[in-house]
Coordinates of C-alpha atoms and ligand atoms in Angstrom, one line a residue:
M1 CA -10.0 22.8 -8.5
S2 CA -9.0 25.1 -11.3
M3 CA -6.3 24.2 -13.7
A4 CA -4.6 26.6 -16.0
D5 CA -1.6 27.0 -18.2
A6 CA 0.7 29.5 -16.6
N7 CA 1.5 30.9 -20.0
L8 CA -2.0 32.4 -20.0
L9 CA -1.4 34.4 -16.8
E10 CA -0.4 38.0 -16.9
G11 CA 3.4 38.4 -16.9
G12 CA 4.8 39.1 -13.4
A13 CA 1.6 37.7 -11.7
S14 CA 1.8 37.4 -7.9
I15 CA -0.5 34.7 -6.6
E16 CA -1.5 34.0 -2.9
A17 CA -2.3 30.8 -1.2
D18 CA -2.2 29.2 2.2
V19 CA 0.2 26.5 0.9
C20 CA 2.3 26.4 -2.3
V21 CA 3.1 22.9 -3.4
V22 CA 5.8 22.6 -6.1
G23 CA 5.6 19.5 -8.3
A24 CA 2.5 17.5 -9.3
G25 CA 3.8 14.0 -9.1
A26 CA 2.4 11.3 -6.8
V27 CA 3.6 13.1 -3.7
G28 CA 2.6 16.7 -4.7
I29 CA -0.8 15.7 -5.9
T30 CA -1.4 13.7 -2.6
I31 CA -0.5 16.7 -0.5
A32 CA -2.6 19.1 -2.6
R33 CA -5.6 16.8 -2.5
E34 CA -5.3 16.3 1.3
L35 CA -4.9 19.9 2.0
G36 CA -7.7 20.9 -0.3
E37 CA -10.1 18.5 1.4
A38 CA -9.1 20.0 4.8
G39 CA -10.1 23.4 3.6
V40 CA -6.6 24.8 2.9
R41 CA -6.1 27.0 -0.2
V42 CA -3.4 25.5 -2.3
V43 CA -1.5 26.5 -5.4
L44 CA 0.1 23.5 -7.1
L45 CA 2.9 24.5 -9.5
E46 CA 3.8 22.0 -12.2
S47 CA 6.6 22.3 -14.6
G48 CA 5.1 20.2 -17.4
G49 CA 1.7 20.1 -19.1
L50 CA -0.7 17.1 -19.2
S51 CA 1.4 15.1 -21.6
P52 CA 5.1 14.6 -22.2
D53 CA 7.0 17.1 -24.3
E54 CA 10.7 17.0 -25.1
E55 CA 11.5 20.7 -24.3
T56 CA 10.2 20.4 -20.7
Q57 CA 11.8 17.0 -20.2
T58 CA 15.2 18.4 -21.2
L59 CA 15.0 20.6 -18.1
Y60 CA 15.9 17.4 -16.2
D61 CA 19.1 16.7 -18.2
L62 CA 22.1 16.3 -15.9
R63 CA 25.6 15.0 -16.2
S64 CA 26.1 11.6 -14.8
A65 CA 29.7 11.4 -13.6
G66 CA 29.5 8.3 -11.3
Y67 CA 28.1 4.8 -11.6
P68 CA 25.9 5.1 -14.7
I69 CA 22.2 5.5 -14.3
R70 CA 19.3 5.3 -16.7
E71 CA 18.9 8.2 -19.2
N72 CA 16.9 11.1 -18.0
F73 CA 13.7 10.3 -19.9
M74 CA 13.8 6.7 -18.7
S75 CA 14.0 7.5 -15.1
R76 CA 11.9 10.6 -14.6
A77 CA 8.9 12.2 -16.3
R78 CA 8.5 15.9 -16.1
Y79 CA 4.8 16.4 -16.6
Y80 CA 1.6 16.3 -14.6
G81 CA 1.5 13.0 -12.7
G82 CA 5.4 12.9 -12.6
S83 CA 7.3 9.6 -12.8
C84 CA 4.3 7.5 -11.9
N85 CA 3.4 8.0 -15.5
L86 CA 6.2 5.5 -16.1
W87 CA 6.4 3.4 -13.0
A88 CA 6.0 -0.3 -12.8
G89 CA 3.7 -0.1 -9.8
R90 CA 5.5 -2.5 -7.4
N91 CA 4.8 -1.7 -3.8
M92 CA 6.6 -2.8 -0.6
L93 CA 6.7 -1.7 3.0
L94 CA 9.8 -0.2 4.6
E95 CA 10.7 -2.7 7.3
P96 CA 11.2 -1.8 11.0
L97 CA 14.9 -2.7 10.8
D98 CA 15.4 -0.3 7.9
A99 CA 14.4 2.6 10.1
E100 CA 16.7 1.5 13.0
A101 CA 20.2 2.9 13.5
R102 CA 22.2 -0.2 12.6
P103 CA 25.8 -0.2 13.9
W104 CA 27.0 -2.0 10.8
V105 CA 25.4 0.6 8.4
E106 CA 27.0 4.0 8.8
A107 CA 24.6 7.0 9.0
S108 CA 21.6 4.6 9.1
G109 CA 18.5 5.2 11.2
W110 CA 15.4 7.4 10.7
P111 CA 14.8 10.0 13.4
I112 CA 11.1 9.0 13.6
P113 CA 9.8 5.7 14.8
H114 CA 8.8 3.2 12.1
A115 CA 5.2 3.3 13.5
E116 CA 4.9 6.9 12.3
I117 CA 5.1 5.6 8.8
A118 CA 3.4 2.2 9.3
G119 CA 0.4 3.9 10.9
R120 CA -0.3 5.6 7.5
Y121 CA 0.3 2.6 5.2
A122 CA -3.4 1.7 5.0
R123 CA -4.4 5.1 3.7
A124 CA -1.3 5.3 1.4
A125 CA -2.3 1.9 0.0
A126 CA -5.8 3.1 -0.7
A127 CA -4.4 6.2 -2.5
L128 CA -2.5 3.8 -4.7
R129 CA -5.5 1.6 -5.1
L130 CA -3.7 -1.4 -3.7
P131 CA -5.3 -4.4 -2.1
P132 CA -5.6 -4.0 1.7
I133 CA -2.4 -3.9 3.5
D134 CA -2.9 -7.2 5.4
R135 CA -1.8 -8.7 2.0
F136 CA 1.7 -7.6 2.9
D137 CA 1.5 -10.1 5.8
E138 CA 3.1 -13.5 5.0
R139 CA 0.5 -15.3 7.1
T140 CA -2.2 -14.3 4.6
Y141 CA -0.6 -16.6 2.0
R142 CA 0.2 -19.7 4.1
P143 CA -2.7 -21.7 2.6
R144 CA -1.4 -20.8 -0.9
M145 CA 2.2 -21.5 -0.3
S146 CA 3.5 -24.6 -2.1
A147 CA 5.5 -27.3 -0.4
D148 CA 8.6 -26.0 -2.3
E149 CA 8.0 -22.4 -1.0
K150 CA 7.4 -23.7 2.5
A151 CA 10.7 -25.5 2.3
I152 CA 12.6 -22.4 1.2
F153 CA 11.1 -20.2 3.9
G154 CA 10.7 -22.9 6.6
S155 CA 13.7 -22.3 8.6
G156 CA 17.1 -20.5 8.2
P157 CA 18.0 -17.0 7.1
L158 CA 15.5 -16.6 4.3
R159 CA 12.0 -15.0 4.4
P160 CA 9.5 -13.7 1.9
A161 CA 9.8 -10.1 0.7
I162 CA 6.3 -9.3 -0.4
S163 CA 5.4 -7.0 -3.3
L164 CA 1.9 -5.9 -4.3
W165 CA 0.6 -4.3 -7.4
A166 CA -2.8 -2.6 -8.0
V167 CA -5.0 -3.9 -10.8
K168 CA -3.5 -1.1 -12.9
P169 CA -0.5 1.0 -11.8
M170 CA -1.8 4.2 -10.4
R171 CA -1.0 7.0 -12.9
F172 CA -1.6 10.0 -10.7
G173 CA -2.3 12.4 -13.5
P174 CA -5.7 11.4 -14.9
A175 CA -6.8 9.6 -11.7
G176 CA -5.6 12.1 -9.2
E177 CA -7.2 14.9 -11.3
K178 CA -10.7 13.6 -10.7
K179 CA -10.3 13.9 -6.9
L180 CA -8.5 17.2 -7.1
R181 CA -11.2 18.5 -9.4
A182 CA -13.7 18.0 -6.5
S183 CA -11.7 20.3 -4.3
A184 CA -12.6 24.0 -4.8
N185 CA -9.4 24.9 -2.8
V186 CA -6.8 23.7 -5.2
R187 CA -5.4 25.8 -8.1
V188 CA -3.1 23.9 -10.5
L189 CA -0.7 26.0 -12.6
L190 CA 0.8 23.9 -15.5
R191 CA 4.0 24.7 -17.4
A192 CA 5.3 26.8 -14.4
S193 CA 8.7 25.7 -13.3
A194 CA 9.9 26.9 -9.9
V195 CA 13.4 28.4 -10.5
R196 CA 14.2 30.0 -7.2
I197 CA 13.1 30.0 -3.6
R198 CA 13.1 33.6 -2.3
L199 CA 13.8 34.0 1.4
N200 CA 12.8 36.9 3.7
A201 CA 15.3 39.6 4.7
D202 CA 17.0 37.5 7.5
G203 CA 16.8 34.2 5.6
S204 CA 14.6 32.5 8.2
G205 CA 11.5 32.0 6.1
V206 CA 10.3 31.7 2.5
E207 CA 8.6 34.8 1.1
A208 CA 7.8 33.4 -2.4
I209 CA 8.6 30.8 -5.0
E210 CA 9.5 32.3 -8.3
A211 CA 8.5 30.4 -11.4
L212 CA 9.1 30.7 -15.2
T213 CA 7.4 29.2 -18.2
L214 CA 9.4 28.1 -21.2
G215 CA 7.9 31.1 -22.9
R216 CA 9.7 33.2 -20.3
K217 CA 6.6 34.3 -18.5
K218 CA 7.4 35.2 -14.8
L219 CA 5.2 34.5 -11.8
E220 CA 5.5 34.1 -8.1
V221 CA 3.5 32.4 -5.4
R222 CA 3.3 33.8 -1.9
A223 CA 2.1 31.5 0.8
R224 CA 2.3 30.8 4.5
A225 CA 4.0 27.5 3.9
F226 CA 5.8 25.9 1.0
A227 CA 6.2 22.2 0.2
L228 CA 8.7 21.0 -2.5
A229 CA 7.7 17.8 -4.1
C230 CA 9.8 17.8 -7.2
G231 CA 11.3 14.4 -6.9
G232 CA 14.4 13.0 -5.1
I233 CA 16.9 14.9 -7.3
E234 CA 15.1 18.1 -8.1
N235 CA 14.3 19.0 -4.5
A236 CA 18.0 19.3 -3.8
R237 CA 18.6 21.3 -7.0
L238 CA 16.1 24.0 -6.0
L239 CA 17.7 24.4 -2.6
L240 CA 21.2 24.5 -4.2
V241 CA 20.3 27.1 -6.8
S242 CA 18.6 29.5 -4.3
R243 CA 21.7 31.3 -3.1
D244 CA 20.9 35.0 -2.5
K245 CA 20.6 34.7 1.3
H246 CA 22.8 31.7 2.0
A247 CA 25.9 31.3 -0.2
N248 CA 25.8 27.5 -0.4
G249 CA 22.0 27.3 -1.0
I250 CA 19.1 26.9 1.4
G251 CA 19.4 24.4 4.2
N252 CA 23.0 23.8 3.3
R253 CA 25.0 25.5 6.0
H254 CA 26.6 22.1 6.8
D255 CA 27.1 21.0 3.2
R256 CA 24.5 18.2 3.4
V257 CA 22.2 19.2 0.5
G258 CA 22.6 16.8 -2.4
R259 CA 24.7 14.3 -0.5
F260 CA 23.7 10.7 0.5
F261 CA 22.0 10.0 -2.9
M262 CA 20.7 6.5 -2.9
D263 CA 18.8 4.2 -5.3
H264 CA 18.1 0.5 -5.2
P265 CA 21.0 -1.1 -7.2
R266 CA 19.6 -4.0 -9.3
A267 CA 21.7 -6.8 -10.7
V268 CA 20.8 -9.8 -12.9
F269 CA 23.5 -12.1 -11.6
G270 CA 23.7 -15.9 -11.9
R271 CA 20.9 -18.4 -12.6
V272 CA 19.0 -21.1 -10.8
L273 CA 18.2 -24.6 -12.3
L274 CA 15.1 -25.7 -10.5
K275 CA 14.2 -29.4 -10.1
K276 CA 11.8 -30.6 -12.8
D277 CA 8.5 -30.7 -10.9
N278 CA 9.0 -27.5 -8.9
R279 CA 6.0 -25.4 -7.8
I280 CA 6.7 -21.8 -6.9
P281 CA 3.5 -19.9 -7.6
L282 CA 4.1 -17.1 -5.2
L283 CA 7.7 -16.6 -6.2
R284 CA 6.5 -16.3 -9.8
G285 CA 3.6 -14.0 -8.8
I286 CA -0.1 -14.6 -8.5
P287 CA -2.8 -12.3 -10.0
L288 CA -5.4 -11.5 -7.3
R289 CA -8.9 -10.3 -7.9
D290 CA -7.8 -6.8 -6.8
G291 CA -4.2 -6.8 -7.9
K292 CA -1.1 -9.0 -7.9
V293 CA 1.3 -10.4 -5.3
Q294 CA 4.8 -11.7 -5.7
F295 CA 7.2 -13.1 -3.2
G296 CA 10.8 -12.2 -3.4
I297 CA 13.4 -14.0 -1.3
G298 CA 14.7 -11.7 1.4
L299 CA 17.0 -12.0 4.5
T300 CA 15.6 -12.3 8.0
E301 CA 16.4 -9.6 10.5
E302 CA 18.4 -12.1 12.5
A303 CA 20.6 -12.9 9.5
Q304 CA 21.2 -9.2 8.7
R305 CA 22.1 -8.6 12.3
A306 CA 24.2 -11.7 12.8
E307 CA 26.3 -11.2 9.6
S308 CA 26.1 -7.3 9.4
L309 CA 24.4 -7.6 6.0
L310 CA 22.4 -5.0 4.1
N311 CA 18.7 -5.7 3.3
H312 CA 18.7 -7.3 -0.1
Y313 CA 16.1 -9.5 -1.8
V314 CA 16.0 -11.5 -5.0
T315 CA 13.4 -12.6 -7.5
L316 CA 13.7 -15.6 -9.8
E317 CA 12.6 -14.5 -13.3
A318 CA 12.0 -16.6 -16.4
E319 CA 15.0 -17.0 -18.7
Y320 CA 14.2 -16.6 -22.4
S321 CA 16.1 -17.7 -25.5
E322 CA 17.9 -15.0 -27.4
Y323 CA 15.4 -15.2 -30.3
V324 CA 12.3 -14.9 -28.0
A325 CA 14.1 -12.1 -26.2
Q326 CA 14.5 -10.1 -29.4
Q327 CA 10.9 -10.5 -30.4
Y328 CA 9.7 -9.8 -26.9
Q329 CA 11.8 -6.7 -26.7
T330 CA 10.3 -5.1 -29.9
F331 CA 6.8 -6.1 -28.7
V332 CA 7.3 -4.7 -25.2
Q333 CA 8.7 -1.4 -26.4
T334 CA 5.8 -0.8 -28.8
M335 CA 3.3 -1.6 -26.1
K336 CA 5.1 0.5 -23.6
V337 CA 4.9 3.6 -25.8
L338 CA 1.2 2.9 -26.5
L339 CA 0.3 2.3 -22.9
R340 CA 2.3 4.9 -21.2
R341 CA 1.7 7.5 -23.9
G342 CA 5.4 7.8 -24.7
H343 CA 8.3 8.9 -22.5
A344 CA 9.5 12.2 -23.8
G345 CA 8.6 12.7 -27.4
S346 CA 11.0 11.1 -29.8
R347 CA 13.8 10.6 -27.3
W348 CA 12.5 7.2 -26.1
K349 CA 14.0 5.8 -29.3
I350 CA 17.4 6.1 -27.7
G351 CA 16.1 3.8 -25.0
R352 CA 15.7 1.0 -27.7
E353 CA 19.4 0.9 -28.2
S354 CA 20.3 0.7 -24.5
M355 CA 17.6 -1.8 -23.5
S356 CA 19.4 -5.1 -24.2
D357 CA 18.9 -6.3 -20.7
I358 CA 15.9 -8.5 -21.1
P359 CA 15.4 -9.7 -17.6
G360 CA 15.7 -6.1 -16.4
M361 CA 13.1 -5.1 -18.9
I362 CA 10.7 -7.8 -17.9
Y363 CA 10.9 -6.4 -14.5
L364 CA 9.9 -3.0 -15.9
L365 CA 7.1 -4.3 -18.0
T366 CA 5.4 -7.6 -17.3
P367 CA 2.5 -9.1 -19.1
K368 CA 0.4 -7.7 -16.3
E369 CA 1.0 -4.2 -17.8
L370 CA 0.2 -5.3 -21.3
M371 CA -3.2 -6.8 -20.7
P372 CA -6.4 -5.8 -19.0
H373 CA -6.3 -7.4 -15.5
F374 CA -9.0 -10.0 -16.0
V375 CA -7.3 -11.2 -19.2
Y376 CA -4.1 -11.4 -17.3
R377 CA -5.6 -13.5 -14.6
W378 CA -7.2 -15.9 -17.1
Y379 CA -3.9 -16.0 -19.1
T380 CA -1.9 -16.9 -15.9
T381 CA -4.3 -19.5 -14.7
L382 CA -4.6 -21.2 -18.1
R383 CA -0.8 -21.1 -18.7
R384 CA -0.1 -22.6 -15.3
A385 CA -2.7 -25.4 -15.8
L386 CA -1.4 -26.3 -19.3
D387 CA 2.3 -25.8 -18.5
P388 CA 3.2 -25.5 -14.8
Q389 CA 6.9 -24.9 -15.6
A390 CA 6.3 -22.4 -18.4
G391 CA 9.5 -20.6 -19.3
G392 CA 11.5 -23.7 -18.3
N393 CA 13.2 -24.7 -15.1
A394 CA 16.1 -22.2 -15.5
R395 CA 15.5 -18.9 -13.8
V396 CA 17.7 -15.8 -13.7
V397 CA 18.4 -14.4 -10.3
V398 CA 17.6 -10.7 -10.0
Y399 CA 19.0 -8.9 -6.9
F400 CA 17.3 -5.8 -5.5
C401 CA 19.9 -4.2 -3.1
E402 CA 19.9 -1.8 -0.3
Q403 CA 22.4 1.0 -0.8
P404 CA 23.7 2.4 2.5
P405 CA 23.9 6.2 2.9
D406 CA 27.2 7.6 1.8
P407 CA 28.0 11.3 1.7
E408 CA 30.2 10.9 -1.4
S409 CA 27.2 9.6 -3.4
R410 CA 25.7 12.9 -4.4
V411 CA 24.3 15.5 -6.7
L412 CA 25.9 18.9 -6.9
L413 CA 25.7 21.9 -9.2
G414 CA 27.4 21.1 -12.5
E415 CA 28.3 23.0 -15.6
G416 CA 25.9 24.8 -17.8
R417 CA 22.3 25.9 -17.4
D418 CA 18.9 24.7 -18.6
A419 CA 16.6 26.6 -21.0
L420 CA 15.3 28.6 -18.0
G421 CA 18.7 29.6 -16.9
V422 CA 18.8 27.2 -13.9
P423 CA 22.2 25.6 -13.2
R424 CA 22.3 21.9 -14.2
L425 CA 23.2 19.1 -11.8
E426 CA 26.0 16.6 -11.8
L427 CA 25.2 13.2 -10.4
R428 CA 27.9 11.1 -8.8
W429 CA 26.2 7.9 -7.9
K430 CA 28.5 5.7 -5.9
I431 CA 27.9 2.1 -5.0
G432 CA 30.1 0.9 -2.1
S433 CA 31.8 -2.5 -1.7
E434 CA 29.4 -3.3 1.1
V435 CA 26.6 -3.7 -1.5
V436 CA 28.7 -6.3 -3.4
R437 CA 29.7 -8.1 -0.2
S438 CA 26.1 -8.4 0.9
L439 CA 25.0 -9.5 -2.6
L440 CA 27.6 -12.3 -2.8
R441 CA 26.7 -13.5 0.7
M442 CA 23.1 -13.5 -0.3
Q443 CA 24.0 -15.6 -3.3
E444 CA 25.8 -18.2 -1.0
I445 CA 22.8 -18.3 1.3
L446 CA 20.5 -18.9 -1.5
A447 CA 22.7 -21.6 -3.0
E448 CA 22.9 -23.4 0.3
N449 CA 19.1 -23.2 0.8
L450 CA 18.4 -24.6 -2.7
A451 CA 20.8 -27.4 -2.2
R452 CA 19.5 -28.3 1.3
T453 CA 15.8 -28.2 0.2
G454 CA 16.5 -30.2 -3.0
L455 CA 14.7 -27.5 -5.0
G456 CA 17.6 -26.8 -7.3
K457 CA 21.1 -25.6 -8.0
L458 CA 22.4 -22.1 -8.2
E459 CA 25.0 -21.3 -10.8
P460 CA 26.8 -18.2 -9.4
G461 CA 27.2 -15.1 -11.6
D462 CA 30.6 -14.5 -13.3
G463 CA 33.0 -11.9 -11.9
E464 CA 31.5 -8.8 -10.2
P465 CA 27.8 -7.9 -10.5
R466 CA 26.9 -5.0 -12.8
F467 CA 24.2 -2.8 -11.4
S468 CA 21.5 -0.7 -12.9
D469 CA 19.3 1.8 -11.0
A470 CA 15.6 1.4 -10.3
S471 CA 14.7 5.1 -10.7
H472 CA 14.2 5.3 -6.9
H473 CA 15.9 8.6 -6.2
L474 CA 16.4 9.0 -2.4
G475 CA 18.3 10.7 0.3
T476 CA 19.5 14.0 -1.1
T477 CA 17.8 16.2 1.6
R478 CA 17.8 13.6 4.4
M479 CA 15.8 13.8 7.6
S480 CA 17.8 14.2 10.8
D481 CA 17.2 15.8 14.2
D482 CA 20.7 17.2 14.0
P483 CA 21.1 20.1 11.4
R484 CA 24.7 19.2 11.0
A485 CA 23.7 15.7 9.8
G486 CA 20.7 16.3 7.7
V487 CA 18.6 18.9 5.8
V488 CA 15.1 18.5 7.2
D489 CA 13.9 17.8 10.7
R490 CA 11.5 15.1 11.7
D491 CA 8.6 17.2 10.5
C492 CA 10.2 17.4 7.0
R493 CA 10.9 21.1 7.6
V494 CA 14.2 22.5 6.3
H495 CA 16.4 23.2 9.3
G496 CA 16.5 27.0 10.0
V497 CA 13.7 27.9 7.6
S498 CA 10.4 28.2 9.4
N499 CA 7.9 27.5 6.6
L500 CA 9.8 25.4 4.0
Y501 CA 9.0 21.6 3.8
L502 CA 10.3 18.9 1.6
A503 CA 8.4 15.8 0.5
G504 CA 9.2 12.6 -1.4
G505 CA 12.2 10.3 -1.6
S506 CA 14.8 13.1 -0.9
V507 CA 14.0 13.0 2.8
F508 CA 14.7 9.3 3.3
P509 CA 17.7 8.9 5.6
A510 CA 18.1 5.2 4.8
A511 CA 16.6 3.3 1.9
G512 CA 16.1 -0.4 2.9
H513 CA 15.4 -2.5 -0.2
S514 CA 11.7 -1.7 -0.7
S515 CA 10.2 0.1 -3.6
P516 CA 9.7 3.5 -2.0
T517 CA 6.6 5.2 -3.5
L518 CA 4.2 3.7 -0.9
T519 CA 6.4 5.1 1.9
M520 CA 6.6 8.5 0.1
I521 CA 2.8 8.6 0.1
A522 CA 2.6 7.7 3.7
L523 CA 5.1 10.5 4.5
A524 CA 3.1 12.9 2.3
L525 CA 0.0 12.1 4.3
R526 CA 1.9 12.8 7.5
L527 CA 3.1 16.1 6.2
S528 CA -0.4 17.1 5.0
E529 CA -1.8 16.5 8.5
K530 CA 0.8 18.9 9.9
L531 CA 0.4 21.6 7.2
A532 CA -3.4 21.4 7.6
R533 CA -3.1 21.9 11.3
E534 CA -0.8 24.9 10.9
T535 CA -2.4 26.7 8.0
R536 CA -6.1 26.1 8.2
Ligands
LIG601 C1 10.5 3.4 -15.1 C2 10.2 3.6 -13.6 C3 9.7 2.5 -12.9 C4 9.4 2.7 -11.5 N1 8.9 1.7 -10.8 C5 8.6 1.9 -9.5 C6 8.0 0.8 -8.8 O1 7.7 -0.2 -9.3 N2 7.7 1.0 -7.4 C7 8.0 2.2 -6.8 O2 7.8 2.3 -5.6 N3 8.6 3.2 -7.5 C8 8.8 3.1 -8.8 N4 9.4 4.1 -9.5 C9 9.7 5.4 -8.8 C10 8.4 6.2 -8.7 O3 7.9 6.6 -10.0 C11 8.8 7.5 -7.9 O4 9.1 7.0 -6.6 C12 7.6 8.5 -7.7 O5 7.2 8.9 -9.0 C13 8.1 9.7 -7.0 O6 7.0 10.6 -6.9 P1 7.3 12.2 -6.6 O7 6.0 12.8 -6.7 O8 8.1 12.3 -5.4 O9 8.2 12.7 -7.8 P2 8.0 12.7 -9.3 O10 7.1 11.7 -9.8 O11 9.3 12.8 -9.9 O12 7.2 14.1 -9.6 C14 7.8 15.3 -9.5 C15 7.0 16.4 -10.2 O13 7.6 17.6 -10.0 C16 7.6 18.3 -11.3 N5 8.8 19.3 -11.2 C17 10.1 18.9 -11.2 N6 10.8 20.1 -11.0 C18 9.9 21.1 -11.0 C19 10.1 22.5 -10.8 N7 11.3 23.1 -10.7 N8 8.9 23.2 -10.8 C20 7.7 22.7 -10.9 N9 7.5 21.4 -11.0 C21 8.6 20.6 -11.1 C22 7.8 17.2 -12.3 O14 7.3 17.6 -13.6 C23 6.9 16.1 -11.7 O15 5.6 16.2 -12.1 C24 9.6 4.0 -10.9 C25 10.1 5.0 -11.7 C26 10.4 4.9 -13.0 C27 10.8 6.0 -13.9

């Protein structure tokens, strides 16, 4: 691999490759690595450098005009390694029902069978350095489930929703670089932001990607195939701003680009008072030799079908006193900056003011992230031996919700331009009433279960739940066999453009409730196989 700062290239350079990948996040790095190993010559264009800087991060600024989402610098990182420089590292599987067309969820259904994704989960898990994927199987944990957990999941509409973490969250930058370095076929150009996709004369194929540096140096990459991996929001932006051949942007003849924006709305709503001698080790999370597992409480397929519910799950998190919360907040933020090398220069300070939601923050940064893994394991074992109910018997209920596809939840070109002259986006995130209905029903089901099993009592949340996003940006260039209904086909190729492919969360046609990165990597592997076949 070679890696260079695009500012050092000659102005107006035209570079050739078999495949041009745009965006060096988890997805782009995976594709470049796979193709490089398969003998394909790749140019990987990355907007940022090797560490965060405020000027580049500002290129992501957008106007949020719908349901509020986290500030730019909290929810995306525009430098080598992408948002996985910030991520919490939770991994879950997309479930078979999530990929099905469900009559009660409008516009649901993936055009590819779930097996196409599932068949690549083992390799995707290895890329994320996760424990083997049989650890997603409930049966693996039966011997470790407590009597209380067996009672919750024993019968009825609840089942475990399993999350796995690696020993350390995979930061694709430094780790991915090592593997990429081994590949002579990959050329990484840093500080090169793609600003336009140039189509050929009849608009049926891409001729080149045009890029600019913040120092206004111009370059272009010509290739046989192009894969955009700029994240779930930016992929749509690049299509929308490239208008010289198609007035509404590329792939947008039917006004689908940017629509169906989804995230996983998250709400801290209500609390549970557990019986005194409760034992819920898996629900609290168990450190493993090679990672960590936590059970959430999810809904069975039968329950979703019977009551037309969305796929939600909840976790029961420790409740802290206000004083402890304040101390913890300061400590966590300091550690976060140290461990994650800062968000985007000084702007992370603004985050301090908006992060008053302690349970939400605990989700973002658990002790697991603060300590070396072996210390974390000792700490957990010791703490549980000395004080099995540490944190008290009161637990807050955190809901992780499925957001159904909705064309009115969208990104579109907004007002103003960024420092490179690219039009900025407006984001109209819309959370429909179906989400609230499913959440409230889930709350009732959980309350009934806790009362029936004698494990505790649920105190419902007050009024309507207030959601925050999970930085899972999905759906804006959705996959569909029908060009009138989606932007890419089942091969992730933009309808009507023979050599343009999209990768990452933007192609998800339905979101389920699962943290999406593992599935994005599985899809990236699938796309790499296709591109390797076609361009080798
Ligand atoms: C705080 C936080 C916590 C998270 N926790 C989890 C979690 O626990 N589990 C989970 O599954 N997911 C989590 N996520 C989401 C996860 O980080 C994303 O799903 C993942 O990073 C997406 O990878 P990507 O490569 O598609 O996009 P990105 O990581 O966004 O990478 C896109 C890359 O493209 C570059 N780029 C953008 N525009 C251009 C352009 N025009 N030209 C050139 N380059 C460009 C960017 O600089 C970036 O490097 C979290 C995210 C955040 C922010």
